[in-house]
Amino acid sequence: GEDVEQSLFLSVREGDSSVINCTYTDSSSTYLYWYKQEPGAGLQLLTYIFSNMDMKQDQRLTVLLNKKDKHLSLRIADTQTGDSAIYFCAETPGGYNKLIFGAGTRLAVHP
Amino acid sequence: GAVVSQHPSRVICKSGTSVKIECRSLDFQATTMFWYRQFPKQSLMLMATSNEGSKATYEQGVEKDKFLINHASLTLSTLTVASAHPEDSSFYICSARDQTGGYGYTFGSGTRLTVV
């Protein structure tokens, strides 16, 4: 089946690291994605990871993939107030076509 | 990078009228585009996959006669909400995948539809 689950809310202090977790169900997903959505806006691709990778780092963002447990995480280092948004993880069931999204994690960054 | 333009960004219409939303890939060709619907504080629900030159593929539970999709060219897909009713009010977002480079799906900025 196609199902992606995320915790709904995360609150962190400015300067700390944020870790957003996601579990997915389709082991054939070729790519897994993290998107950011600010209020009233579309989705911005943050990063993606190929299914044969365990980790990918891109500046402040680190993605960890545990294929055995079908668990994906996004770590944001030195979280800033501008990082406050909703973060969606998404899988590509059956390989490489449509995206299926999780419910989104609302990240709140406070001073 | 790849850019997807979506118009209009906001529309208010009367119940019973039809509304057309456009999704354009500006600097790449998209043989496939996707249409999503998002309710307030909820995730994106895939409505249909739009294929250039052929019929769209609708997800289960999505009314084909209500949400008409046309993908007439490699850079344009349209979603028409036919005979809109208040329950159709939502945020509609399109996306496209640039097959020539990268593996990300680029999203439009969304259309807020309000049916009164």
PDB file of C-alpha atoms in Angstrom:
ATOM      1  CA  GLY A   1       0.000   0.000   0.000  1.00  0.00           C
ATOM      2  CA  GLU A   2       0.905   3.625  -0.210  1.00  0.00           C
ATOM      3  CA  ASP A   3       1.158   5.323   3.135  1.00  0.00           C
ATOM      4  CA  VAL A   4       3.551   7.885   4.516  1.00  0.00           C
ATOM      5  CA  GLU A   5       3.449   8.892   8.169  1.00  0.00           C
ATOM      6  CA  GLN A   6       4.987  11.835   9.964  1.00  0.00           C
ATOM      7  CA  SER A   7       4.676  13.411  13.357  1.00  0.00           C
ATOM      8  CA  LEU A   8       2.516  16.501  13.052  1.00  0.00           C
ATOM      9  CA  PHE A   9       4.347  19.075  15.111  1.00  0.00           C
ATOM     10  CA  LEU A  10       7.867  19.935  16.251  1.00  0.00           C
ATOM     11  CA  SER A  11       9.015  22.898  18.291  1.00  0.00           C
ATOM     12  CA  VAL A  12      12.684  23.824  18.618  1.00  0.00           C
ATOM     13  CA  ARG A  13      14.775  26.675  19.930  1.00  0.00           C
ATOM     14  CA  GLU A  14      16.608  28.846  17.450  1.00  0.00           C
ATOM     15  CA  GLY A  15      20.141  27.538  16.917  1.00  0.00           C
ATOM     16  CA  ASP A  16      19.298  23.971  17.913  1.00  0.00           C
ATOM     17  CA  SER A  17      19.024  21.073  15.496  1.00  0.00           C
ATOM     18  CA  SER A  18      15.648  19.850  14.280  1.00  0.00           C
ATOM     19  CA  VAL A  19      14.963  16.251  13.383  1.00  0.00           C
ATOM     20  CA  ILE A  20      11.828  15.400  11.451  1.00  0.00           C
ATOM     21  CA  ASN A  21      10.960  11.736  11.063  1.00  0.00           C
ATOM     22  CA  CYS A  22       8.966   9.875   8.452  1.00  0.00           C
ATOM     23  CA  THR A  23       8.014   6.268   7.778  1.00  0.00           C
ATOM     24  CA  TYR A  24       6.887   4.955   4.433  1.00  0.00           C
ATOM     25  CA  THR A  25       5.477   1.674   3.236  1.00  0.00           C
ATOM     26  CA  ASP A  26       6.516   1.059  -0.363  1.00  0.00           C
ATOM     27  CA  SER A  27       9.914  -0.598  -0.495  1.00  0.00           C
ATOM     28  CA  SER A  28      10.056  -0.077  -4.255  1.00  0.00           C
ATOM     29  CA  SER A  29      10.210   3.699  -3.872  1.00  0.00           C
ATOM     30  CA  THR A  30      13.201   4.736  -5.905  1.00  0.00           C
ATOM     31  CA  TYR A  31      13.512   8.232  -4.516  1.00  0.00           C
ATOM     32  CA  LEU A  32      12.367   9.776  -1.262  1.00  0.00           C
ATOM     33  CA  TYR A  33      11.886  13.501  -0.945  1.00  0.00           C
ATOM     34  CA  TRP A  34      11.642  16.299   1.547  1.00  0.00           C
ATOM     35  CA  TYR A  35       9.609  19.363   0.644  1.00  0.00           C
ATOM     36  CA  LYS A  36       9.029  22.621   2.520  1.00  0.00           C
ATOM     37  CA  GLN A  37       5.797  24.593   2.389  1.00  0.00           C
ATOM     38  CA  GLU A  38       5.397  28.101   3.736  1.00  0.00           C
ATOM     39  CA  PRO A  39       1.896  29.495   4.414  1.00  0.00           C
ATOM     40  CA  GLY A  40      -0.180  29.964   1.272  1.00  0.00           C
ATOM     41  CA  ALA A  41       2.619  28.845  -1.002  1.00  0.00           C
ATOM     42  CA  GLY A  42       3.484  25.865  -3.139  1.00  0.00           C
ATOM     43  CA  LEU A  43       6.070  23.268  -2.261  1.00  0.00           C
ATOM     44  CA  GLN A  44       9.788  23.826  -2.406  1.00  0.00           C
ATOM     45  CA  LEU A  45      12.029  20.826  -2.957  1.00  0.00           C
ATOM     46  CA  LEU A  46      14.580  20.701  -0.163  1.00  0.00           C
ATOM     47  CA  THR A  47      16.388  17.508  -0.937  1.00  0.00           C
ATOM     48  CA  TYR A  48      15.930  13.951  -2.088  1.00  0.00           C
ATOM     49  CA  ILE A  49      17.716  10.684  -1.530  1.00  0.00           C
ATOM     50  CA  PHE A  50      18.109   7.721  -3.827  1.00  0.00           C
ATOM     51  CA  SER A  51      16.999   4.439  -2.301  1.00  0.00           C
ATOM     52  CA  ASN A  52      20.466   2.891  -2.432  1.00  0.00           C
ATOM     53  CA  MET A  53      21.921   5.636  -0.239  1.00  0.00           C
ATOM     54  CA  ASP A  54      22.013   5.723   3.552  1.00  0.00           C
ATOM     55  CA  MET A  55      22.803   9.369   4.028  1.00  0.00           C
ATOM     56  CA  LYS A  56      22.919  12.583   2.098  1.00  0.00           C
ATOM     57  CA  GLN A  57      24.166  15.930   3.373  1.00  0.00           C
ATOM     58  CA  ASP A  58      23.546  19.290   1.778  1.00  0.00           C
ATOM     59  CA  GLN A  59      24.704  22.302   3.792  1.00  0.00           C
ATOM     60  CA  ARG A  60      22.501  22.418   6.907  1.00  0.00           C
ATOM     61  CA  LEU A  61      20.371  19.492   5.800  1.00  0.00           C
ATOM     62  CA  THR A  62      21.146  15.845   6.485  1.00  0.00           C
ATOM     63  CA  VAL A  63      18.897  13.050   5.279  1.00  0.00           C
ATOM     64  CA  LEU A  64      19.163   9.577   6.783  1.00  0.00           C
ATOM     65  CA  LEU A  65      17.509   6.578   5.182  1.00  0.00           C
ATOM     66  CA  ASN A  66      16.978   3.232   6.880  1.00  0.00           C
ATOM     67  CA  LYS A  67      15.571   1.020   4.128  1.00  0.00           C
ATOM     68  CA  LYS A  68      15.130  -1.980   6.397  1.00  0.00           C
ATOM     69  CA  ASP A  69      12.807  -0.051   8.707  1.00  0.00           C
ATOM     70  CA  LYS A  70      11.463   2.189   5.897  1.00  0.00           C
ATOM     71  CA  HIS A  71      12.403   5.204   7.973  1.00  0.00           C
ATOM     72  CA  LEU A  72      13.513   8.565   6.659  1.00  0.00           C
ATOM     73  CA  SER A  73      14.664  11.556   8.670  1.00  0.00           C
ATOM     74  CA  LEU A  74      15.590  15.152   7.949  1.00  0.00           C
ATOM     75  CA  ARG A  75      17.981  16.957  10.251  1.00  0.00           C
ATOM     76  CA  ILE A  76      18.249  20.726  10.045  1.00  0.00           C
ATOM     77  CA  ALA A  77      21.339  22.053  11.770  1.00  0.00           C
ATOM     78  CA  ASP A  78      21.373  25.500  13.411  1.00  0.00           C
ATOM     79  CA  THR A  79      17.635  25.945  12.921  1.00  0.00           C
ATOM     80  CA  GLN A  80      16.572  29.520  12.170  1.00  0.00           C
ATOM     81  CA  THR A  81      13.217  31.288  12.398  1.00  0.00           C
ATOM     82  CA  GLY A  82      13.081  31.237   8.602  1.00  0.00           C
ATOM     83  CA  ASP A  83      12.946  27.462   8.792  1.00  0.00           C
ATOM     84  CA  SER A  84       9.483  27.636  10.346  1.00  0.00           C
ATOM     85  CA  ALA A  85       7.210  25.890   7.857  1.00  0.00           C
ATOM     86  CA  ILE A  86       5.539  22.586   7.134  1.00  0.00           C
ATOM     87  CA  TYR A  87       7.844  19.810   6.001  1.00  0.00           C
ATOM     88  CA  PHE A  88       6.523  16.979   3.891  1.00  0.00           C
ATOM     89  CA  CYS A  89       8.215  13.726   3.155  1.00  0.00           C
ATOM     90  CA  ALA A  90       7.159  11.887   0.014  1.00  0.00           C
ATOM     91  CA  GLU A  91       7.737   8.532  -1.606  1.00  0.00           C
ATOM     92  CA  THR A  92       7.492   7.370  -5.186  1.00  0.00           C
ATOM     93  CA  PRO A  93       5.593   4.078  -4.963  1.00  0.00           C
ATOM     94  CA  GLY A  94       6.242   1.598  -7.708  1.00  0.00           C
ATOM     95  CA  GLY A  95       9.437   3.332  -8.710  1.00  0.00           C
ATOM     96  CA  TYR A  96       9.563   6.727 -10.237  1.00  0.00           C
ATOM     97  CA  ASN A  97       6.397   8.573 -11.072  1.00  0.00           C
ATOM     98  CA  LYS A  98       3.738   9.974  -8.776  1.00  0.00           C
ATOM     99  CA  LEU A  99       4.540  11.350  -5.355  1.00  0.00           C
ATOM    100  CA  ILE A 100       2.667  10.304  -2.256  1.00  0.00           C
ATOM    101  CA  PHE A 101       2.975  12.702   0.654  1.00  0.00           C
ATOM    102  CA  GLY A 102       2.898  12.377   4.386  1.00  0.00           C
ATOM    103  CA  ALA A 103       0.628  14.645   6.429  1.00  0.00           C
ATOM    104  CA  GLY A 104       3.401  17.140   6.997  1.00  0.00           C
ATOM    105  CA  THR A 105       5.294  18.195  10.120  1.00  0.00           C
ATOM    106  CA  ARG A 106       4.786  21.746  11.276  1.00  0.00           C
ATOM    107  CA  LEU A 107       8.116  23.091  12.533  1.00  0.00           C
ATOM    108  CA  ALA A 108       7.956  26.025  14.913  1.00  0.00           C
ATOM    109  CA  VAL A 109      11.209  27.793  15.775  1.00  0.00           C
ATOM    110  CA  HIS A 110      11.219  30.002  18.846  1.00  0.00           C
ATOM    111  CA  PRO A 111      13.883  32.336  20.263  1.00  0.00           C
TER     112      PRO A 111
ATOM    113  CA  GLY B   1      16.389  25.528 -12.152  1.00  0.00           C
ATOM    114  CA  ALA B   2      13.062  24.197 -13.366  1.00  0.00           C
ATOM    115  CA  VAL B   3      10.115  26.546 -12.906  1.00  0.00           C
ATOM    116  CA  VAL B   4       6.417  25.742 -12.931  1.00  0.00           C
ATOM    117  CA  SER B   5       4.002  28.631 -13.248  1.00  0.00           C
ATOM    118  CA  GLN B   6       0.439  28.224 -12.008  1.00  0.00           C
ATOM    119  CA  HIS B   7      -2.414  30.671 -12.600  1.00  0.00           C
ATOM    120  CA  PRO B   8      -4.495  32.104 -11.163  1.00  0.00           C
ATOM    121  CA  SER B   9      -3.135  32.192  -7.644  1.00  0.00           C
ATOM    122  CA  ARG B  10      -6.528  32.948  -6.184  1.00  0.00           C
ATOM    123  CA  VAL B  11     -10.042  32.757  -7.571  1.00  0.00           C
ATOM    124  CA  ILE B  12     -13.480  33.285  -6.136  1.00  0.00           C
ATOM    125  CA  CYS B  13     -16.424  32.037  -8.160  1.00  0.00           C
ATOM    126  CA  LYS B  14     -20.127  31.522  -7.786  1.00  0.00           C
ATOM    127  CA  SER B  15     -21.594  28.104  -7.220  1.00  0.00           C
ATOM    128  CA  GLY B  16     -22.424  26.399 -10.508  1.00  0.00           C
ATOM    129  CA  THR B  17     -19.764  28.093 -12.592  1.00  0.00           C
ATOM    130  CA  SER B  18     -16.618  26.468 -13.987  1.00  0.00           C
ATOM    131  CA  VAL B  19     -13.070  27.480 -13.197  1.00  0.00           C
ATOM    132  CA  LYS B  20      -9.925  26.765 -15.196  1.00  0.00           C
ATOM    133  CA  ILE B  21      -6.482  26.567 -13.614  1.00  0.00           C
ATOM    134  CA  GLU B  22      -3.356  26.590 -15.761  1.00  0.00           C
ATOM    135  CA  CYS B  23      -0.033  24.950 -15.052  1.00  0.00           C
ATOM    136  CA  ARG B  24       2.949  25.739 -17.271  1.00  0.00           C
ATOM    137  CA  SER B  25       6.489  24.454 -17.275  1.00  0.00           C
ATOM    138  CA  LEU B  26       8.514  27.525 -18.186  1.00  0.00           C
ATOM    139  CA  ASP B  27      11.949  26.246 -19.061  1.00  0.00           C
ATOM    140  CA  PHE B  28      11.501  22.552 -19.624  1.00  0.00           C
ATOM    141  CA  GLN B  29       9.161  20.126 -21.280  1.00  0.00           C
ATOM    142  CA  ALA B  30       6.907  18.036 -19.107  1.00  0.00           C
ATOM    143  CA  THR B  31       5.294  14.972 -20.606  1.00  0.00           C
ATOM    144  CA  THR B  32       3.694  14.319 -17.251  1.00  0.00           C
ATOM    145  CA  MET B  33       2.186  16.743 -14.797  1.00  0.00           C
ATOM    146  CA  PHE B  34       0.392  16.058 -11.555  1.00  0.00           C
ATOM    147  CA  TRP B  35      -2.543  17.759  -9.887  1.00  0.00           C
ATOM    148  CA  TYR B  36      -2.934  17.820  -6.118  1.00  0.00           C
ATOM    149  CA  ARG B  37      -5.555  19.107  -3.754  1.00  0.00           C
ATOM    150  CA  GLN B  38      -4.775  20.314  -0.264  1.00  0.00           C
ATOM    151  CA  PHE B  39      -7.286  20.971   2.494  1.00  0.00           C
ATOM    152  CA  PRO B  40      -6.405  23.377   5.304  1.00  0.00           C
ATOM    153  CA  LYS B  41      -3.673  21.999   7.548  1.00  0.00           C
ATOM    154  CA  GLN B  42      -3.679  18.723   5.673  1.00  0.00           C
ATOM    155  CA  SER B  43      -1.425  16.931   3.277  1.00  0.00           C
ATOM    156  CA  LEU B  44      -1.502  16.993  -0.484  1.00  0.00           C
ATOM    157  CA  MET B  45      -3.823  14.492  -2.062  1.00  0.00           C
ATOM    158  CA  LEU B  46      -2.929  13.384  -5.565  1.00  0.00           C
ATOM    159  CA  MET B  47      -5.940  13.866  -7.800  1.00  0.00           C
ATOM    160  CA  ALA B  48      -4.670  12.843 -11.206  1.00  0.00           C
ATOM    161  CA  THR B  49      -1.680  12.369 -13.432  1.00  0.00           C
ATOM    162  CA  SER B  50      -1.857  14.436 -16.601  1.00  0.00           C
ATOM    163  CA  ASN B  51      -0.242  12.910 -19.680  1.00  0.00           C
ATOM    164  CA  GLU B  52       0.592  14.977 -22.744  1.00  0.00           C
ATOM    165  CA  GLY B  53      -1.535  13.966 -25.699  1.00  0.00           C
ATOM    166  CA  SER B  54      -3.575  11.368 -23.845  1.00  0.00           C
ATOM    167  CA  LYS B  55      -6.196  11.023 -21.174  1.00  0.00           C
ATOM    168  CA  ALA B  56      -5.396  11.795 -17.575  1.00  0.00           C
ATOM    169  CA  THR B  57      -5.124   9.038 -15.015  1.00  0.00           C
ATOM    170  CA  TYR B  58      -7.349   9.756 -12.039  1.00  0.00           C
ATOM    171  CA  GLU B  59      -6.853   8.518  -8.502  1.00  0.00           C
ATOM    172  CA  GLN B  60      -9.568   6.493  -6.884  1.00  0.00           C
ATOM    173  CA  GLY B  61     -12.452   8.603  -5.664  1.00  0.00           C
ATOM    174  CA  VAL B  62     -11.732  11.608  -7.899  1.00  0.00           C
ATOM    175  CA  GLU B  63     -14.602  12.500 -10.220  1.00  0.00           C
ATOM    176  CA  LYS B  64     -13.416  12.694 -13.814  1.00  0.00           C
ATOM    177  CA  ASP B  65     -16.443  14.697 -14.899  1.00  0.00           C
ATOM    178  CA  LYS B  66     -15.944  17.229 -12.136  1.00  0.00           C
ATOM    179  CA  PHE B  67     -12.199  17.735 -12.519  1.00  0.00           C
ATOM    180  CA  LEU B  68     -11.398  17.933 -16.217  1.00  0.00           C
ATOM    181  CA  ILE B  69      -7.744  17.744 -17.149  1.00  0.00           C
ATOM    182  CA  ASN B  70      -6.255  18.650 -20.497  1.00  0.00           C
ATOM    183  CA  HIS B  71      -2.568  18.354 -21.348  1.00  0.00           C
ATOM    184  CA  ALA B  72      -2.470  19.733 -24.843  1.00  0.00           C
ATOM    185  CA  SER B  73       1.224  20.501 -25.087  1.00  0.00           C
ATOM    186  CA  LEU B  74       4.504  19.606 -23.449  1.00  0.00           C
ATOM    187  CA  THR B  75       4.425  22.786 -21.389  1.00  0.00           C
ATOM    188  CA  LEU B  76       0.780  23.234 -20.448  1.00  0.00           C
ATOM    189  CA  SER B  77      -1.762  21.310 -18.428  1.00  0.00           C
ATOM    190  CA  THR B  78      -5.120  22.690 -17.340  1.00  0.00           C
ATOM    191  CA  LEU B  79      -7.519  21.655 -14.609  1.00  0.00           C
ATOM    192  CA  THR B  80     -11.135  22.731 -15.006  1.00  0.00           C
ATOM    193  CA  VAL B  81     -13.416  22.434 -12.015  1.00  0.00           C
ATOM    194  CA  ALA B  82     -16.798  21.995 -13.650  1.00  0.00           C
ATOM    195  CA  SER B  83     -19.958  23.339 -12.017  1.00  0.00           C
ATOM    196  CA  ALA B  84     -18.081  24.194  -8.864  1.00  0.00           C
ATOM    197  CA  HIS B  85     -19.730  23.952  -5.465  1.00  0.00           C
ATOM    198  CA  PRO B  86     -18.596  25.169  -2.042  1.00  0.00           C
ATOM    199  CA  GLU B  87     -17.184  21.737  -1.177  1.00  0.00           C
ATOM    200  CA  ASP B  88     -14.760  22.142  -4.094  1.00  0.00           C
ATOM    201  CA  SER B  89     -13.155  25.082  -2.311  1.00  0.00           C
ATOM    202  CA  SER B  90      -9.564  24.109  -1.687  1.00  0.00           C
ATOM    203  CA  PHE B  91      -5.932  24.755  -2.543  1.00  0.00           C
ATOM    204  CA  TYR B  92      -4.966  23.143  -5.846  1.00  0.00           C
ATOM    205  CA  ILE B  93      -1.315  22.588  -6.727  1.00  0.00           C
ATOM    206  CA  CYS B  94       0.266  21.238  -9.881  1.00  0.00           C
ATOM    207  CA  SER B  95       3.691  19.735 -10.305  1.00  0.00           C
ATOM    208  CA  ALA B  96       5.905  18.489 -13.083  1.00  0.00           C
ATOM    209  CA  ARG B  97       9.052  16.476 -13.338  1.00  0.00           C
ATOM    210  CA  ASP B  98      11.850  17.700 -15.538  1.00  0.00           C
ATOM    211  CA  GLN B  99      13.023  14.539 -17.145  1.00  0.00           C
ATOM    212  CA  THR B 100      16.099  16.101 -18.639  1.00  0.00           C
ATOM    213  CA  GLY B 101      17.864  16.763 -15.393  1.00  0.00           C
ATOM    214  CA  GLY B 102      17.538  16.211 -11.684  1.00  0.00           C
ATOM    215  CA  TYR B 103      15.127  13.979  -9.905  1.00  0.00           C
ATOM    216  CA  GLY B 104      12.925  16.463  -8.160  1.00  0.00           C
ATOM    217  CA  TYR B 105       9.349  17.342  -8.872  1.00  0.00           C
ATOM    218  CA  THR B 106       8.805  21.071  -9.276  1.00  0.00           C
ATOM    219  CA  PHE B 107       5.608  22.530  -7.903  1.00  0.00           C
ATOM    220  CA  GLY B 108       3.538  25.502  -8.928  1.00  0.00           C
ATOM    221  CA  SER B 109       2.664  28.124  -6.349  1.00  0.00           C
ATOM    222  CA  GLY B 110      -0.881  26.831  -6.015  1.00  0.00           C
ATOM    223  CA  THR B 111      -4.376  28.168  -6.635  1.00  0.00           C
ATOM    224  CA  ARG B 112      -6.735  29.019  -3.799  1.00  0.00           C
ATOM    225  CA  LEU B 113     -10.270  28.335  -5.049  1.00  0.00           C
ATOM    226  CA  THR B 114     -13.205  29.670  -3.083  1.00  0.00           C
ATOM    227  CA  VAL B 115     -16.713  28.840  -4.283  1.00  0.00           C
ATOM    228  CA  VAL B 116     -19.446  30.996  -2.822  1.00  0.00           C
TER     229      VAL B 116
END
